[in-house]
XYZ file of C-alpha atoms in Angstrom:
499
model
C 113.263 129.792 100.015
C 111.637 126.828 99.128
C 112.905 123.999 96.477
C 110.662 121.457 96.456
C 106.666 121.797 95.893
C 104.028 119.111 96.695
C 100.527 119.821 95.595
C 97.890 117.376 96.944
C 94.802 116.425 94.766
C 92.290 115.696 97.585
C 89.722 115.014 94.755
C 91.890 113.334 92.571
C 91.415 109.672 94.070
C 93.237 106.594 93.326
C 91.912 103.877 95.159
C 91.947 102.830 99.066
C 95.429 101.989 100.210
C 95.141 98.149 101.795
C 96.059 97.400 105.146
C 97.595 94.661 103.937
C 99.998 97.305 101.964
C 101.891 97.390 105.307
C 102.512 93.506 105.933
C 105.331 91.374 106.896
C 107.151 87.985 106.095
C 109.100 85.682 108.526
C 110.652 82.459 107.351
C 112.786 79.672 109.318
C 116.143 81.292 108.400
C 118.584 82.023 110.961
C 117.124 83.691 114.039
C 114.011 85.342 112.824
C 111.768 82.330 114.581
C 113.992 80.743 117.124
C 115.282 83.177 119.147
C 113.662 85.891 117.024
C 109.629 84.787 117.925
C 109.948 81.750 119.932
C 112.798 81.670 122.392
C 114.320 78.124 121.732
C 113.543 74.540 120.087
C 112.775 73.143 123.606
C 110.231 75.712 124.422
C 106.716 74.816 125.967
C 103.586 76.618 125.029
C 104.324 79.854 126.470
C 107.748 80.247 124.157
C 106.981 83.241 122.525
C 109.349 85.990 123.164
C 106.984 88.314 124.586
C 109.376 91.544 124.425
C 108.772 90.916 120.138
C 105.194 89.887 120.464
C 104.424 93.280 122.724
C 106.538 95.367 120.001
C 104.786 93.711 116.926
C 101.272 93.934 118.673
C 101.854 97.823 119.068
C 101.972 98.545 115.239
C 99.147 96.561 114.262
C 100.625 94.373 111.311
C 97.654 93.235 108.954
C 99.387 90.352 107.590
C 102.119 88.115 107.986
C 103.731 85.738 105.503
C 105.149 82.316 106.658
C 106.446 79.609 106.543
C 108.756 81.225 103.366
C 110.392 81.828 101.428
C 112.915 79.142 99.766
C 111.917 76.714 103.069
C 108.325 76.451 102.358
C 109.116 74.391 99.335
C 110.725 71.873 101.102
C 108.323 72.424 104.281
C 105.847 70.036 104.891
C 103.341 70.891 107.578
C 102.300 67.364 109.027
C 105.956 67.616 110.675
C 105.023 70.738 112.612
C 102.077 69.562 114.246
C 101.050 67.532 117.509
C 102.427 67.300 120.534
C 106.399 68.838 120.126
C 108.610 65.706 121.373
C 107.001 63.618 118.470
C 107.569 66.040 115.933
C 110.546 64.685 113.469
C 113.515 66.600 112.995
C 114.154 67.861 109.241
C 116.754 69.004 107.176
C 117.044 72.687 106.220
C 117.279 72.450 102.670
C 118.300 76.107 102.352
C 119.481 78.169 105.594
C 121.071 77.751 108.929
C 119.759 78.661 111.510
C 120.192 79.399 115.266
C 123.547 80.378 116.627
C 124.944 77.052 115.871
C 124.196 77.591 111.962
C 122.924 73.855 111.848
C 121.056 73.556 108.402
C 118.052 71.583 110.386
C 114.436 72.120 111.229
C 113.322 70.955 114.824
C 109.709 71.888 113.837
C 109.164 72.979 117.355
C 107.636 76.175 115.657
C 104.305 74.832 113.190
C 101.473 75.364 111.917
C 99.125 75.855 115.405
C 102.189 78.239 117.280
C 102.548 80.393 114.156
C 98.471 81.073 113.818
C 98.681 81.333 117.732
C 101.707 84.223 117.126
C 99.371 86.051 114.526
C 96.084 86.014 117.195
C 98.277 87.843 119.971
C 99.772 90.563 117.406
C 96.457 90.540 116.091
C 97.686 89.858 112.236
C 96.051 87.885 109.229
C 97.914 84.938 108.211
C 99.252 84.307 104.902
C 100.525 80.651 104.113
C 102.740 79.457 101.870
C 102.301 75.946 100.645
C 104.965 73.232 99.078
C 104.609 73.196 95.608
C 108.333 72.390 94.485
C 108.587 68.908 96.440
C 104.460 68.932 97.579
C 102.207 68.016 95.592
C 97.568 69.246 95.791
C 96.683 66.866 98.446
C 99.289 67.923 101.061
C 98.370 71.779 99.974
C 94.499 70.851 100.245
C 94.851 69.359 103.415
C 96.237 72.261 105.233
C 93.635 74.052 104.042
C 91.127 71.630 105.763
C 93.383 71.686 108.859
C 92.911 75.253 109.257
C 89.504 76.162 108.347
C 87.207 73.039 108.143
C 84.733 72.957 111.016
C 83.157 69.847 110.116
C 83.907 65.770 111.392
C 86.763 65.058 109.240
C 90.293 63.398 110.320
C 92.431 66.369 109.651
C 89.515 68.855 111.550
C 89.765 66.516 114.476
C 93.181 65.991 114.503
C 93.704 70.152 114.771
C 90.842 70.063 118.087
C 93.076 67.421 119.470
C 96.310 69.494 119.060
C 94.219 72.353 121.246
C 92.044 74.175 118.409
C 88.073 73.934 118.609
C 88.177 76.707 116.691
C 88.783 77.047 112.826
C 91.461 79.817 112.138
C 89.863 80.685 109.146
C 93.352 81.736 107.024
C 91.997 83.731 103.823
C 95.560 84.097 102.006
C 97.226 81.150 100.575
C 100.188 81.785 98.082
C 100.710 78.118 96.247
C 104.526 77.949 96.182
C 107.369 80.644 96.090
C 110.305 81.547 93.684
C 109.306 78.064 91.515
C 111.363 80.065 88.696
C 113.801 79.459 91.262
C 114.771 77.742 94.765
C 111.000 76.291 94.636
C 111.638 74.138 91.649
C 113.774 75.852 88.723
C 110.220 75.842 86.778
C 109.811 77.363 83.654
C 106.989 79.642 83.468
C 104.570 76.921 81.597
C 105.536 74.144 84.095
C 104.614 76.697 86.965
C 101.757 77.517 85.053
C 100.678 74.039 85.090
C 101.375 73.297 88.279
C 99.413 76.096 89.727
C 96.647 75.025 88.114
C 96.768 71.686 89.652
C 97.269 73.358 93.173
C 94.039 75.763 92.652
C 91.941 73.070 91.839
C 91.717 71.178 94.472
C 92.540 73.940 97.327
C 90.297 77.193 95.613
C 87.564 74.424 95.303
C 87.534 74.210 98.704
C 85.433 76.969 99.485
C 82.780 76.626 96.961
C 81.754 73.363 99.465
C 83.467 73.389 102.602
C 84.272 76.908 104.204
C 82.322 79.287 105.040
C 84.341 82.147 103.431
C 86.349 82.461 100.127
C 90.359 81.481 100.211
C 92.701 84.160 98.198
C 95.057 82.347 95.890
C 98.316 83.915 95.266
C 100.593 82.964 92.383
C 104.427 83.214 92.444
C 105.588 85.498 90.076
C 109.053 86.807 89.016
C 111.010 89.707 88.579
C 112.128 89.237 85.137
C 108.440 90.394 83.446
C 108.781 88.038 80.471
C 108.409 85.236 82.857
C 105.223 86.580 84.401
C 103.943 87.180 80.661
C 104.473 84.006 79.651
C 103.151 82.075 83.354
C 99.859 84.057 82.605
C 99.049 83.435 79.053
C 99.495 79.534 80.371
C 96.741 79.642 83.075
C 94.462 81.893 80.550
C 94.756 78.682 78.247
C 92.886 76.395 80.876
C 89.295 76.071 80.654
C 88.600 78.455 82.998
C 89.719 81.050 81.242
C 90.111 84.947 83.043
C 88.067 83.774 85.675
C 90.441 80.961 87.098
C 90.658 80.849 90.459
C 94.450 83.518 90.438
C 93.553 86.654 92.651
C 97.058 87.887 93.461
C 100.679 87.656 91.356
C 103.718 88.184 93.430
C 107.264 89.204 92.730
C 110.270 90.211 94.967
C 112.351 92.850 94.911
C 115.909 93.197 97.051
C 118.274 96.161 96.616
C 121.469 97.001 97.737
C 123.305 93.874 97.593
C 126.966 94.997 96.740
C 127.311 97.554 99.294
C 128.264 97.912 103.173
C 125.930 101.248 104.522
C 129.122 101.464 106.984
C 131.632 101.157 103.997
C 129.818 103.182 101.629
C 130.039 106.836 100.431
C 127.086 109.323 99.530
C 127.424 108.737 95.760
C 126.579 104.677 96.490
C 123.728 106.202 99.032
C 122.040 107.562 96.131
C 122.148 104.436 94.055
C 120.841 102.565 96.710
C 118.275 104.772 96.742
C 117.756 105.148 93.265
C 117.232 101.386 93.320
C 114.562 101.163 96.254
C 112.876 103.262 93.850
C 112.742 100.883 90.852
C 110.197 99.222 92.790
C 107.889 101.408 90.957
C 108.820 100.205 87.047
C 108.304 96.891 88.620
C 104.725 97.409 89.348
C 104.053 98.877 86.226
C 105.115 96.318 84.135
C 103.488 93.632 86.546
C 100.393 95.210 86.344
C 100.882 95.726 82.334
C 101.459 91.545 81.824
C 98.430 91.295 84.001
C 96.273 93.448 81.873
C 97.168 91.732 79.062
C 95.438 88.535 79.895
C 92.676 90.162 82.409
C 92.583 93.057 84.641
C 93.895 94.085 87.638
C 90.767 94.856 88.844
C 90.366 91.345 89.524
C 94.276 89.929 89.793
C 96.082 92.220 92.479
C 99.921 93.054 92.267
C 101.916 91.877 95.895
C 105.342 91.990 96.314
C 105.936 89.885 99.185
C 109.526 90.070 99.667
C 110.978 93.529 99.141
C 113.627 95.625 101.494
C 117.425 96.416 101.730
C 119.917 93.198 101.185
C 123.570 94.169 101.970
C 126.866 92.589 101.865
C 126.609 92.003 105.539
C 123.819 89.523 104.962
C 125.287 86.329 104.081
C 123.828 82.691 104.662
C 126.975 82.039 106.934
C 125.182 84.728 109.229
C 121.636 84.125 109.360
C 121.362 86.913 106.739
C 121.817 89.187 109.717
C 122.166 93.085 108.743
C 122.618 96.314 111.116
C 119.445 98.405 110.926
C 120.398 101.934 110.100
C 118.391 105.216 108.727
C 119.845 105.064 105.750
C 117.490 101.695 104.666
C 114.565 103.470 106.703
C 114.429 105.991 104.364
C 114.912 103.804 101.652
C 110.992 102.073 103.144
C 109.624 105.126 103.449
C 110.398 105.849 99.691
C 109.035 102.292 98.484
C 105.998 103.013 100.919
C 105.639 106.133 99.340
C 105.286 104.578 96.018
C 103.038 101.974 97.227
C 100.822 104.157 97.709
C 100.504 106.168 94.829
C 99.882 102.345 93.275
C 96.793 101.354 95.182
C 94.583 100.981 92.732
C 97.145 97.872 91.961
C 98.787 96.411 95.038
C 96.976 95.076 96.914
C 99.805 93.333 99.841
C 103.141 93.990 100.259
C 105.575 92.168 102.682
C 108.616 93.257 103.825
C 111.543 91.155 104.582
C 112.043 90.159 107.318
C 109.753 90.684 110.310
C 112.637 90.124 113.412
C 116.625 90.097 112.780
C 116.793 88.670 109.047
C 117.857 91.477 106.299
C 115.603 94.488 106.814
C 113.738 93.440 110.004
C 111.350 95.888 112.133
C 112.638 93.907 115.185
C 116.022 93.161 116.567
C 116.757 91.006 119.411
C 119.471 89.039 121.496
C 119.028 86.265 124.778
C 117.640 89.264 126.540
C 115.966 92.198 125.135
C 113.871 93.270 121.788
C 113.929 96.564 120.275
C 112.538 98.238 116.845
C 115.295 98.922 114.172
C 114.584 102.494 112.097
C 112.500 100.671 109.551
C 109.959 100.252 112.499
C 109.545 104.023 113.117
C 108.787 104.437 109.393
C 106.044 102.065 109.462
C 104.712 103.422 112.500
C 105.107 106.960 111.018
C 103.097 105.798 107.755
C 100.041 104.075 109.581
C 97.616 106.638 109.507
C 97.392 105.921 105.753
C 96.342 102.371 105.903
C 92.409 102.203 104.771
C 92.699 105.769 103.952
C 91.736 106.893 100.192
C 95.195 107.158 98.653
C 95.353 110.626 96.416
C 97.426 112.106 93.885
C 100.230 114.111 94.292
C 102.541 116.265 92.192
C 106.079 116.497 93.367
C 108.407 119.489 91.892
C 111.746 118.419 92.918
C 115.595 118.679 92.326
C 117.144 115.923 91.121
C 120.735 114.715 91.175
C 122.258 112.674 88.159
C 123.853 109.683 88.561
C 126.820 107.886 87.113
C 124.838 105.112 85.479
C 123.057 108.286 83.467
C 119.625 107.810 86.144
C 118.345 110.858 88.291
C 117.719 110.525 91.856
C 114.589 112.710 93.000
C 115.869 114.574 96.265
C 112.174 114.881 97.521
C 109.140 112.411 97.628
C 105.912 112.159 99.141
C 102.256 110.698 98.936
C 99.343 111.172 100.622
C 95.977 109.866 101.625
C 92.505 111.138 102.823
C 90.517 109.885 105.980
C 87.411 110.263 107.465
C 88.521 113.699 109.010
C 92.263 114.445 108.221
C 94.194 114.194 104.840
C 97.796 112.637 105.865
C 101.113 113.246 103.980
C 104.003 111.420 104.242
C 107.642 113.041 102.350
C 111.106 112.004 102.487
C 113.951 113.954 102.243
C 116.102 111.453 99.699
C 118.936 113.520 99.909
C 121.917 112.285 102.316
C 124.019 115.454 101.744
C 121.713 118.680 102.089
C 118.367 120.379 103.466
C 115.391 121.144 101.382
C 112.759 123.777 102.087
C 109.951 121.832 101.070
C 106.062 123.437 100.288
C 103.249 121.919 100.316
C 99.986 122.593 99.631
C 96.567 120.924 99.022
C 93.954 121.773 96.106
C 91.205 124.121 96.913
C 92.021 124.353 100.775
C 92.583 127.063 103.219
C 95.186 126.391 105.577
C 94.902 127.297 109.343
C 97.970 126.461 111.851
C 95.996 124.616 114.122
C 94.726 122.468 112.347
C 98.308 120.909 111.297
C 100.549 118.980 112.760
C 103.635 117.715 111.879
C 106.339 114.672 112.881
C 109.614 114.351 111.539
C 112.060 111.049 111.935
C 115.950 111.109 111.912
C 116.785 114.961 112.087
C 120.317 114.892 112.880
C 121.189 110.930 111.966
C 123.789 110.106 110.086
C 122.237 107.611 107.527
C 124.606 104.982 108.525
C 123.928 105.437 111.532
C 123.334 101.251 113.181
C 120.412 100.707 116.179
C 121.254 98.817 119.384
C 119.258 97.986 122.256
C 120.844 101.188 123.989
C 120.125 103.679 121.487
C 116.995 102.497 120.062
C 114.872 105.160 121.471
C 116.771 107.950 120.144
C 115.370 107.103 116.554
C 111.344 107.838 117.176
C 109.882 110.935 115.594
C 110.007 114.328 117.168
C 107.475 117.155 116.315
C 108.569 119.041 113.069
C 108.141 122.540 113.032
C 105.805 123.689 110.300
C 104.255 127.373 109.083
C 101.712 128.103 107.129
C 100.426 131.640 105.079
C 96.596 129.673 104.582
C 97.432 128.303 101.064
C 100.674 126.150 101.682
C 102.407 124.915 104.849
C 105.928 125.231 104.458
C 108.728 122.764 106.459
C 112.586 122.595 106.198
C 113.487 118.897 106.455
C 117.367 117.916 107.194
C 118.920 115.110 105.215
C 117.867 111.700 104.831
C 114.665 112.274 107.092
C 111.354 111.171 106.945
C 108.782 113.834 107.480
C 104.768 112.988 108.111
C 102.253 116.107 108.037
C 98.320 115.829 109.323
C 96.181 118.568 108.170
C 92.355 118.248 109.676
């Protein structure tokens, strides 16, 4: 018998679920670049680890944030350029890195190897420029490295360093955290400052580029702050129509427990928290619609995932991988979804061995971590026309007085299929879960069905030698030609095609 219900409203659109929905962030902290993308400080330019670059290229990541985080505040790009033996050595203002947790930068990995690591995975770049200790010209010249095909210095210094080409980056956030680590700003200053930073680099592609930059502001998680940043800019001349066509905040959960130390009752508030993600949005999108519309300023929140005690700074922030925080993406993914008529990027952090990484490696080998499969699971809804969905579930109550829903799911239409995606939130029990979609007869063959983690405990950690026993198997489905009906174990991941 059946507890859980999931109708589908194939006509009930919400808007087209971005690409970008599925991207990634990497950042000079501990070994997601050296030794997680380029195998060491010394390394010539064929030092990409090709193991990650073959496992990244197979899931087709639409965008990747870089160079941060905290360090691209104190990052400036002139010192990651040119031949590599010239290139100065830098502090690390913020993290070790490398097994040696030395807080310094050899800038070995720039500005030309990081757009050359997004052309083999075949990802859009998103940059992050210095606005805590930069200042517009440093911000506007990277810009004019990167995408200026004309006679200038800075164009001919990047043909010199190997590029005819102009890379042609679209996304540039101007700063990160500058409530926090990038400058301890108060929303007003930040305001301020981010109008001095759009000025000179979104004017750069009314003249010289060919195609039109997306600026990204840095917003915050507290939604007073975001309020407040946003009635600033709307105060400038420009009004609504200043150059501001994304606003960012992060979200981490998780951070006082251990998976391997905790119990099922701190599973659920884990849970429970990966699923705040979705009062976040709302009340990003609400400050946004206050001062203009999100029709026109898009919601990204490009730094989200699982944080544990295990990730210190001590360590690289270095986590195990387990189902447990899987499931926990497949929820926020979920949710995503259902809010794509709002967000319009997303980046998880981070992309190899930092926090919740897709990739894990050591001096040898590279293999995907659980939060891969999920991703890989969900791709089939990327450009797809995101629909609604109503979810009948059973709930379990918390001890902070919250209810955790024990069954979630979204799904999307394509050109010839409509895909659902549901997770069993549950760590304890089974549910018998039906689903059915508006106004549809439902034949046998024309569904099919995966399922990820059957039989996993959720703490379950991923190692090079087991990492293939965490890829979906075929879930076992029936259907009476007006629902489908599918019995998903605990804390799995379930995704169901119907053509």
């Amino acid at each position: 018998m059946t507890d859980a219900r999931i109708t589908v409203h194939t006509e009930a659109s919400i808007d087209r679920i971005a690409p970008e929905v599925h991207g990634h962030f990497s950042e000079h902290l501990g070994r997601c670049i050296y030794g997680g993308i380029w195998h060491a400080d010394s390394a010539d330019e064929g030092g990409f680890r090709e193991d990650t670059v073959s496992l990244l290229a197979d899931l087709d990541l639409p965008v990747l944030r870089w160079p941060g985080g905290c360090f691209a505040d104190d990052y400036h790009w002139e010192d990651g350029i040119g031949p590599q033996a010239d290139r100065p050595r830098r502090r690390n203002l913020f993290w070790a890195q490398g097994p040696e947790e030395i807080p310094e930068e050899s800038n070995a990995f720039g500005t030309d190897e990081f757009l050359e690591f997004c052309e083999r995975i075949g990802t859009e770049p998103y940059l992050a420029a210095n606005v805590g200790s930069g200042d517009p010209q440093e911000a506007a010249n990277w810009v004019e490295y990167c995408n200026y095909d004309g006679d200038t210095e800075l164009a001919d210094r990047r043909r010199e360093n190997g590029r005819e080409e102009p890379y042609g980056v679209k996304y540039w956030g101007l700063g990160n955290e500058n409530w926090g680590c990038g400058g301890q700003m108060t929303p007003e200053q930040y305001a301020d400052e981010y109008r001095r930073f759009a000025t000179y680099v979104g004017t750069m592609d009314n003249l010289m580029l060919d195609h039109d930059l997306e600026l990204i502001a840095c917003g915050f998680e507290q939604h007073e702050w975001n309020r407040r940043f946003l009635e600033k800019v709307n105060e400038s001349p420009w009004g609504v129509d200043f150059p501001l066509d994304h606003l960012t905040l992060h979200h981490y959960y998780g951070r006082t427990i251990s998976v391997a130390e905790a119990d099922e009752d701190q599973y659920d508030r884990f849970l429970a928290d990966a699923l705040e993600m979705e009062r976040h949005i709302e009340r990003m999108a609400g400050a946004i619609n206050a001062v203009a519309t999100t029709r026109d300023i898009g919601v990204i929140i490009d730094e989200w995932g699982a944080w544990h005690t295990e990730a210190t700074a001590d360590n690289g922030l270095e986590q195990p991988g387990n189902v447990l925080d899987a499931l926990s993406a497949a929820a926020v993914l979920d949710i995503f979804n259902d809010y794509s008529d709002v967000v319009t990027m997303t980046n998880i952090a981070q992309t190899v061995n930092v926090l919740q990484c897709l990739v894990e490696t050591d001096e040898t080998d590279a293999w995907a971590r659980p939060t891969y499969r999920v991703f890989d699971l969900y791709a089939p809804h990327k450009g797809n026309e995101a629909v609604r969905t109503t979810v009948e579930t059973p709930s379990r109550e918390l001890a902070d007085d919250r209810k955790l829903p024990l069954v979630g799911a979204s799904a999307s239409v394509g050109d010839d299929e409509t895909y659902v995606t549901v997770t069993n939130l549950d760590c304890r029990e089974d549910h018998a879960v039906e689903l059915s979609l508006e106004g549809t007869r439902l034949d046998e063959g024309d569904v099919r069905a995966e399922i990820l983690f059957a039989d996993q405990d959720p703490a379950r950690e991923v190692t090079a030698d087991n990492a293939d026993e965490f890829t979906a198997a075929d879930l076992a489905v029936s259907t009476d030609g007006d629902s489908i009906e599918a019995e998903l174990p605990p804390s799995t991941v379930a995704a169901i095609s119907i053509r």
